[in-house]
Amino acid sequence: MERKVADKAQRHFVTGVSMITSNGYFGKNVMAAEWTMQISYDPLLIATFLHESSITLKNIQKTKEFGVNVASEKQSTLVNIAGGYSGSEIDKLKVNNSFTFLKSKFIKAPIIANCTINAECRLFSIKKMGDHVMVVGKVVAMRYDKTIKPLLYHTGRYYQIGDLIEPFRQQVRVNKSTFKWFSKEADGKFILKCNGAIIKSGRKVLFLKYTKNNMNYETIPYLKPKRGVNYLQSLQEYLKNMEIDVRLKPEPIMKRLVLENKNRKQRVNFVLFEGTIRNGSSRILLEKKDSELLKAFYS
Ligand SMILES: Cc1cc2nc3c(=O)[nH]c(=O)nc-3n(C[C@H](O)[C@H](O)[C@H](O)COP(=O)(O)O)c2cc1C
């Protein structure tokens, strides 16, 4: 590996910055650690990667507890203090006009006010990893303030969170019954996932027409995928059970749609496989339909 390139490339990761608080050899202390993140939901675990010479690491080894304080966009000066000096050099927490504290519930280390997240952790695991030590804490208390935006760190500089990115979705106006069908399928889920086939023959397209209690919909054959199960295989099986004999191309096509009817919206993510009818399956119904939904699949 070319060291020079790696040295530059590693600065291009993007992280937040946490301030790790601890208590020990030099009294209460804080250090900046960008390499900090949640790594498990249950139990709720946070890992932070500390270099071996940090006083913070020694404190945590001694007391088996620490605080994680996710810095806000207004705390870059605090981060500079926490990251620029060692607790063996100065008492960082007492620098004038700098840190204010909240009362911690379970640990002796302080927690810092006005952060996006404060977590109190008990040492869960510790392991040397290359030239840093992975310190994993089990969270015993946590608080957050959704109005406080986190600080970002990239190429050695601090940034604020920018504009929200709304991933592109094709908007499709559908009739009431089609909308009803898909929102019923979604059953309250924000996004409905569908695994479907587009089967063409000449200028005709296979679609399913369903009529029951005035509910009719027009769509391609699809099924709701099961998590972790191969889409192509399950679709093939599904079509076989419907006695539709097709050959599916293995390349998935993604269609991220938002179905709209009046003011209502339902997001649907289709993964589609293009198929051709095998000889001898003349019994399947093919029709060319001018439905908005089908048009969306071909655009
Ligand atoms: C923005 C920023 C991020 C940092 N991230 C880390 C980190 O993830 N791990 C680490 O070991 N040191 C990191 N440091 C360096 C430590 O904060 C620094 O060595 C500190 O002086 C250690 O303090 P202590 O000896 O009082 O524990 C970072 C410094 C800055 C400014």
JSON list of N, CA and C in Angstrom, two decimals, residues 143-180:
[
{"chain": "A", "resi": 143, "resn": "ARG", "atom": "N", "xyz": [-29.03, 10.72, 27.35]},
{"chain": "A", "resi": 143, "resn": "ARG", "atom": "CA", "xyz": [-29.97, 11.81, 27.07]},
{"chain": "A", "resi": 143, "resn": "ARG", "atom": "C", "xyz": [-29.56, 12.45, 25.76]},
{"chain": "A", "resi": 144, "resn": "TYR", "atom": "N", "xyz": [-30.50, 13.12, 25.12]},
{"chain": "A", "resi": 144, "resn": "TYR", "atom": "CA", "xyz": [-30.17, 13.81, 23.87]},
{"chain": "A", "resi": 144, "resn": "TYR", "atom": "C", "xyz": [-31.05, 15.03, 23.74]},
{"chain": "A", "resi": 145, "resn": "ASP", "atom": "N", "xyz": [-30.61, 15.96, 22.91]},
{"chain": "A", "resi": 145, "resn": "ASP", "atom": "CA", "xyz": [-31.42, 17.14, 22.64]},
{"chain": "A", "resi": 145, "resn": "ASP", "atom": "C", "xyz": [-31.51, 17.28, 21.13]},
{"chain": "A", "resi": 146, "resn": "LYS", "atom": "N", "xyz": [-32.71, 17.03, 20.60]},
{"chain": "A", "resi": 146, "resn": "LYS", "atom": "CA", "xyz": [-32.85, 17.01, 19.13]},
{"chain": "A", "resi": 146, "resn": "LYS", "atom": "C", "xyz": [-32.70, 18.41, 18.52]},
{"chain": "A", "resi": 147, "resn": "THR", "atom": "N", "xyz": [-32.73, 19.44, 19.35]},
{"chain": "A", "resi": 147, "resn": "THR", "atom": "CA", "xyz": [-32.57, 20.79, 18.80]},
{"chain": "A", "resi": 147, "resn": "THR", "atom": "C", "xyz": [-31.09, 21.17, 18.68]},
{"chain": "A", "resi": 148, "resn": "ILE", "atom": "N", "xyz": [-30.21, 20.36, 19.26]},
{"chain": "A", "resi": 148, "resn": "ILE", "atom": "CA", "xyz": [-28.77, 20.67, 19.20]},
{"chain": "A", "resi": 148, "resn": "ILE", "atom": "C", "xyz": [-28.12, 19.86, 18.09]},
{"chain": "A", "resi": 149, "resn": "LYS", "atom": "N", "xyz": [-27.62, 20.57, 17.08]},
{"chain": "A", "resi": 149, "resn": "LYS", "atom": "CA", "xyz": [-27.06, 19.87, 15.91]},
{"chain": "A", "resi": 149, "resn": "LYS", "atom": "C", "xyz": [-25.62, 19.45, 16.16]},
{"chain": "A", "resi": 150, "resn": "PRO", "atom": "N", "xyz": [-25.25, 18.24, 15.72]},
{"chain": "A", "resi": 150, "resn": "PRO", "atom": "CA", "xyz": [-23.87, 17.77, 15.98]},
{"chain": "A", "resi": 150, "resn": "PRO", "atom": "C", "xyz": [-22.84, 18.44, 15.08]},
{"chain": "A", "resi": 151, "resn": "LEU", "atom": "N", "xyz": [-21.63, 18.46, 15.59]},
{"chain": "A", "resi": 151, "resn": "LEU", "atom": "CA", "xyz": [-20.48, 18.98, 14.84]},
{"chain": "A", "resi": 151, "resn": "LEU", "atom": "C", "xyz": [-19.97, 17.87, 13.92]},
{"chain": "A", "resi": 152, "resn": "LEU", "atom": "N", "xyz": [-19.53, 18.24, 12.72]},
{"chain": "A", "resi": 152, "resn": "LEU", "atom": "CA", "xyz": [-18.93, 17.25, 11.80]},
{"chain": "A", "resi": 152, "resn": "LEU", "atom": "C", "xyz": [-17.43, 17.52, 11.65]},
{"chain": "A", "resi": 153, "resn": "TYR", "atom": "N", "xyz": [-16.69, 16.47, 11.37]},
{"chain": "A", "resi": 153, "resn": "TYR", "atom": "CA", "xyz": [-15.22, 16.58, 11.26]},
{"chain": "A", "resi": 153, "resn": "TYR", "atom": "C", "xyz": [-14.78, 15.92, 9.96]},
{"chain": "A", "resi": 154, "resn": "HIS", "atom": "N", "xyz": [-14.01, 16.66, 9.17]},
{"chain": "A", "resi": 154, "resn": "HIS", "atom": "CA", "xyz": [-13.60, 16.17, 7.84]},
{"chain": "A", "resi": 154, "resn": "HIS", "atom": "C", "xyz": [-12.35, 16.93, 7.43]},
{"chain": "A", "resi": 155, "resn": "THR", "atom": "N", "xyz": [-11.35, 16.21, 6.93]},
{"chain": "A", "resi": 155, "resn": "THR", "atom": "CA", "xyz": [-10.06, 16.80, 6.52]},
{"chain": "A", "resi": 155, "resn": "THR", "atom": "C", "xyz": [-9.48, 17.75, 7.58]},
{"chain": "A", "resi": 156, "resn": "GLY", "atom": "N", "xyz": [-9.64, 17.36, 8.85]},
{"chain": "A", "resi": 156, "resn": "GLY", "atom": "CA", "xyz": [-9.07, 18.15, 9.94]},
{"chain": "A", "resi": 156, "resn": "GLY", "atom": "C", "xyz": [-9.79, 19.46, 10.22]},
{"chain": "A", "resi": 157, "resn": "ARG", "atom": "N", "xyz": [-10.99, 19.64, 9.61]},
{"chain": "A", "resi": 157, "resn": "ARG", "atom": "CA", "xyz": [-11.76, 20.87, 9.82]},
{"chain": "A", "resi": 157, "resn": "ARG", "atom": "C", "xyz": [-13.13, 20.52, 10.37]},
{"chain": "A", "resi": 158, "resn": "TYR", "atom": "N", "xyz": [-13.77, 21.51, 10.97]},
{"chain": "A", "resi": 158, "resn": "TYR", "atom": "CA", "xyz": [-15.11, 21.32, 11.54]},
{"chain": "A", "resi": 158, "resn": "TYR", "atom": "C", "xyz": [-16.17, 21.86, 10.59]},
{"chain": "A", "resi": 159, "resn": "TYR", "atom": "N", "xyz": [-17.29, 21.16, 10.55]},
{"chain": "A", "resi": 159, "resn": "TYR", "atom": "CA", "xyz": [-18.39, 21.57, 9.66]},
{"chain": "A", "resi": 159, "resn": "TYR", "atom": "C", "xyz": [-19.73, 21.43, 10.38]},
{"chain": "A", "resi": 160, "resn": "GLN", "atom": "N", "xyz": [-20.72, 22.11, 9.77]},
{"chain": "A", "resi": 160, "resn": "GLN", "atom": "CA", "xyz": [-22.10, 21.94, 10.25]},
{"chain": "A", "resi": 160, "resn": "GLN", "atom": "C", "xyz": [-22.81, 20.99, 9.30]},
{"chain": "A", "resi": 161, "resn": "ILE", "atom": "N", "xyz": [-23.89, 20.38, 9.77]},
{"chain": "A", "resi": 161, "resn": "ILE", "atom": "CA", "xyz": [-24.71, 19.56, 8.88]},
{"chain": "A", "resi": 161, "resn": "ILE", "atom": "C", "xyz": [-25.36, 20.48, 7.84]},
{"chain": "A", "resi": 162, "resn": "GLY", "atom": "N", "xyz": [-25.32, 20.05, 6.58]},
{"chain": "A", "resi": 162, "resn": "GLY", "atom": "CA", "xyz": [-25.88, 20.88, 5.50]},
{"chain": "A", "resi": 162, "resn": "GLY", "atom": "C", "xyz": [-27.33, 20.52, 5.21]},
{"chain": "A", "resi": 163, "resn": "ASP", "atom": "N", "xyz": [-27.72, 20.75, 3.95]},
{"chain": "A", "resi": 163, "resn": "ASP", "atom": "CA", "xyz": [-29.12, 20.54, 3.58]},
{"chain": "A", "resi": 163, "resn": "ASP", "atom": "C", "xyz": [-29.49, 19.06, 3.59]},
{"chain": "A", "resi": 164, "resn": "LEU", "atom": "N", "xyz": [-30.74, 18.83, 3.90]},
{"chain": "A", "resi": 164, "resn": "LEU", "atom": "CA", "xyz": [-31.27, 17.47, 3.87]},
{"chain": "A", "resi": 164, "resn": "LEU", "atom": "C", "xyz": [-31.33, 17.00, 2.41]},
{"chain": "A", "resi": 165, "resn": "ILE", "atom": "N", "xyz": [-30.94, 15.78, 2.18]},
{"chain": "A", "resi": 165, "resn": "ILE", "atom": "CA", "xyz": [-31.05, 15.22, 0.83]},
{"chain": "A", "resi": 165, "resn": "ILE", "atom": "C", "xyz": [-32.25, 14.28, 0.80]},
{"chain": "A", "resi": 166, "resn": "GLU", "atom": "N", "xyz": [-33.19, 14.58, -0.05]},
{"chain": "A", "resi": 166, "resn": "GLU", "atom": "CA", "xyz": [-34.33, 13.67, -0.22]},
{"chain": "A", "resi": 166, "resn": "GLU", "atom": "C", "xyz": [-33.99, 12.77, -1.40]},
{"chain": "A", "resi": 167, "resn": "PRO", "atom": "N", "xyz": [-33.78, 11.47, -1.16]},
{"chain": "A", "resi": 167, "resn": "PRO", "atom": "CA", "xyz": [-33.45, 10.61, -2.30]},
{"chain": "A", "resi": 167, "resn": "PRO", "atom": "C", "xyz": [-34.54, 10.69, -3.37]},
{"chain": "A", "resi": 168, "resn": "PHE", "atom": "N", "xyz": [-34.10, 10.66, -4.63]},
{"chain": "A", "resi": 168, "resn": "PHE", "atom": "CA", "xyz": [-35.06, 10.83, -5.72]},
{"chain": "A", "resi": 168, "resn": "PHE", "atom": "C", "xyz": [-36.09, 9.71, -5.75]},
{"chain": "A", "resi": 169, "resn": "ARG", "atom": "N", "xyz": [-37.32, 10.10, -5.94]},
{"chain": "A", "resi": 169, "resn": "ARG", "atom": "CA", "xyz": [-38.42, 9.15, -6.14]},
{"chain": "A", "resi": 169, "resn": "ARG", "atom": "C", "xyz": [-39.29, 9.65, -7.27]},
{"chain": "A", "resi": 170, "resn": "GLN", "atom": "N", "xyz": [-39.62, 8.76, -8.16]},
{"chain": "A", "resi": 170, "resn": "GLN", "atom": "CA", "xyz": [-40.52, 9.13, -9.25]},
{"chain": "A", "resi": 170, "resn": "GLN", "atom": "C", "xyz": [-41.95, 9.23, -8.71]},
{"chain": "A", "resi": 171, "resn": "GLN", "atom": "N", "xyz": [-42.59, 10.34, -9.01]},
{"chain": "A", "resi": 171, "resn": "GLN", "atom": "CA", "xyz": [-43.96, 10.51, -8.52]},
{"chain": "A", "resi": 171, "resn": "GLN", "atom": "C", "xyz": [-44.94, 9.93, -9.54]},
{"chain": "A", "resi": 172, "resn": "VAL", "atom": "N", "xyz": [-45.86, 9.15, -9.05]},
{"chain": "A", "resi": 172, "resn": "VAL", "atom": "CA", "xyz": [-46.84, 8.54, -9.96]},
{"chain": "A", "resi": 172, "resn": "VAL", "atom": "C", "xyz": [-48.23, 8.77, -9.40]},
{"chain": "A", "resi": 173, "resn": "ARG", "atom": "N", "xyz": [-49.05, 9.44, -10.18]},
{"chain": "A", "resi": 173, "resn": "ARG", "atom": "CA", "xyz": [-50.45, 9.64, -9.74]},
{"chain": "A", "resi": 173, "resn": "ARG", "atom": "C", "xyz": [-51.24, 8.39, -10.11]},
{"chain": "A", "resi": 174, "resn": "VAL", "atom": "N", "xyz": [-51.83, 7.79, -9.12]},
{"chain": "A", "resi": 174, "resn": "VAL", "atom": "CA", "xyz": [-52.58, 6.56, -9.39]},
{"chain": "A", "resi": 174, "resn": "VAL", "atom": "C", "xyz": [-54.04, 6.75, -8.98]},
{"chain": "A", "resi": 175, "resn": "ASN", "atom": "N", "xyz": [-54.90, 5.88, -9.48]},
{"chain": "A", "resi": 175, "resn": "ASN", "atom": "CA", "xyz": [-56.30, 6.03, -9.11]},
{"chain": "A", "resi": 175, "resn": "ASN", "atom": "C", "xyz": [-56.52, 5.53, -7.68]},
{"chain": "A", "resi": 176, "resn": "LYS", "atom": "N", "xyz": [-57.71, 5.84, -7.19]},
{"chain": "A", "resi": 176, "resn": "LYS", "atom": "CA", "xyz": [-58.01, 5.57, -5.78]},
{"chain": "A", "resi": 176, "resn": "LYS", "atom": "C", "xyz": [-57.84, 4.09, -5.43]},
{"chain": "A", "resi": 177, "resn": "SER", "atom": "N", "xyz": [-58.31, 3.22, -6.33]},
{"chain": "A", "resi": 177, "resn": "SER", "atom": "CA", "xyz": [-58.27, 1.80, -5.98]},
{"chain": "A", "resi": 177, "resn": "SER", "atom": "C", "xyz": [-56.83, 1.26, -5.98]},
{"chain": "A", "resi": 178, "resn": "THR", "atom": "N", "xyz": [-56.01, 1.75, -6.92]},
{"chain": "A", "resi": 178, "resn": "THR", "atom": "CA", "xyz": [-54.60, 1.31, -6.93]},
{"chain": "A", "resi": 178, "resn": "THR", "atom": "C", "xyz": [-53.91, 1.81, -5.67]},
{"chain": "A", "resi": 179, "resn": "PHE", "atom": "N", "xyz": [-54.20, 3.07, -5.32]},
{"chain": "A", "resi": 179, "resn": "PHE", "atom": "CA", "xyz": [-53.58, 3.63, -4.11]},
{"chain": "A", "resi": 179, "resn": "PHE", "atom": "C", "xyz": [-53.97, 2.81, -2.88]},
{"chain": "A", "resi": 180, "resn": "LYS", "atom": "N", "xyz": [-55.26, 2.53, -2.82]},
{"chain": "A", "resi": 180, "resn": "LYS", "atom": "CA", "xyz": [-55.77, 1.77, -1.67]},
{"chain": "A", "resi": 180, "resn": "LYS", "atom": "C", "xyz": [-55.09, 0.41, -1.57]}
]
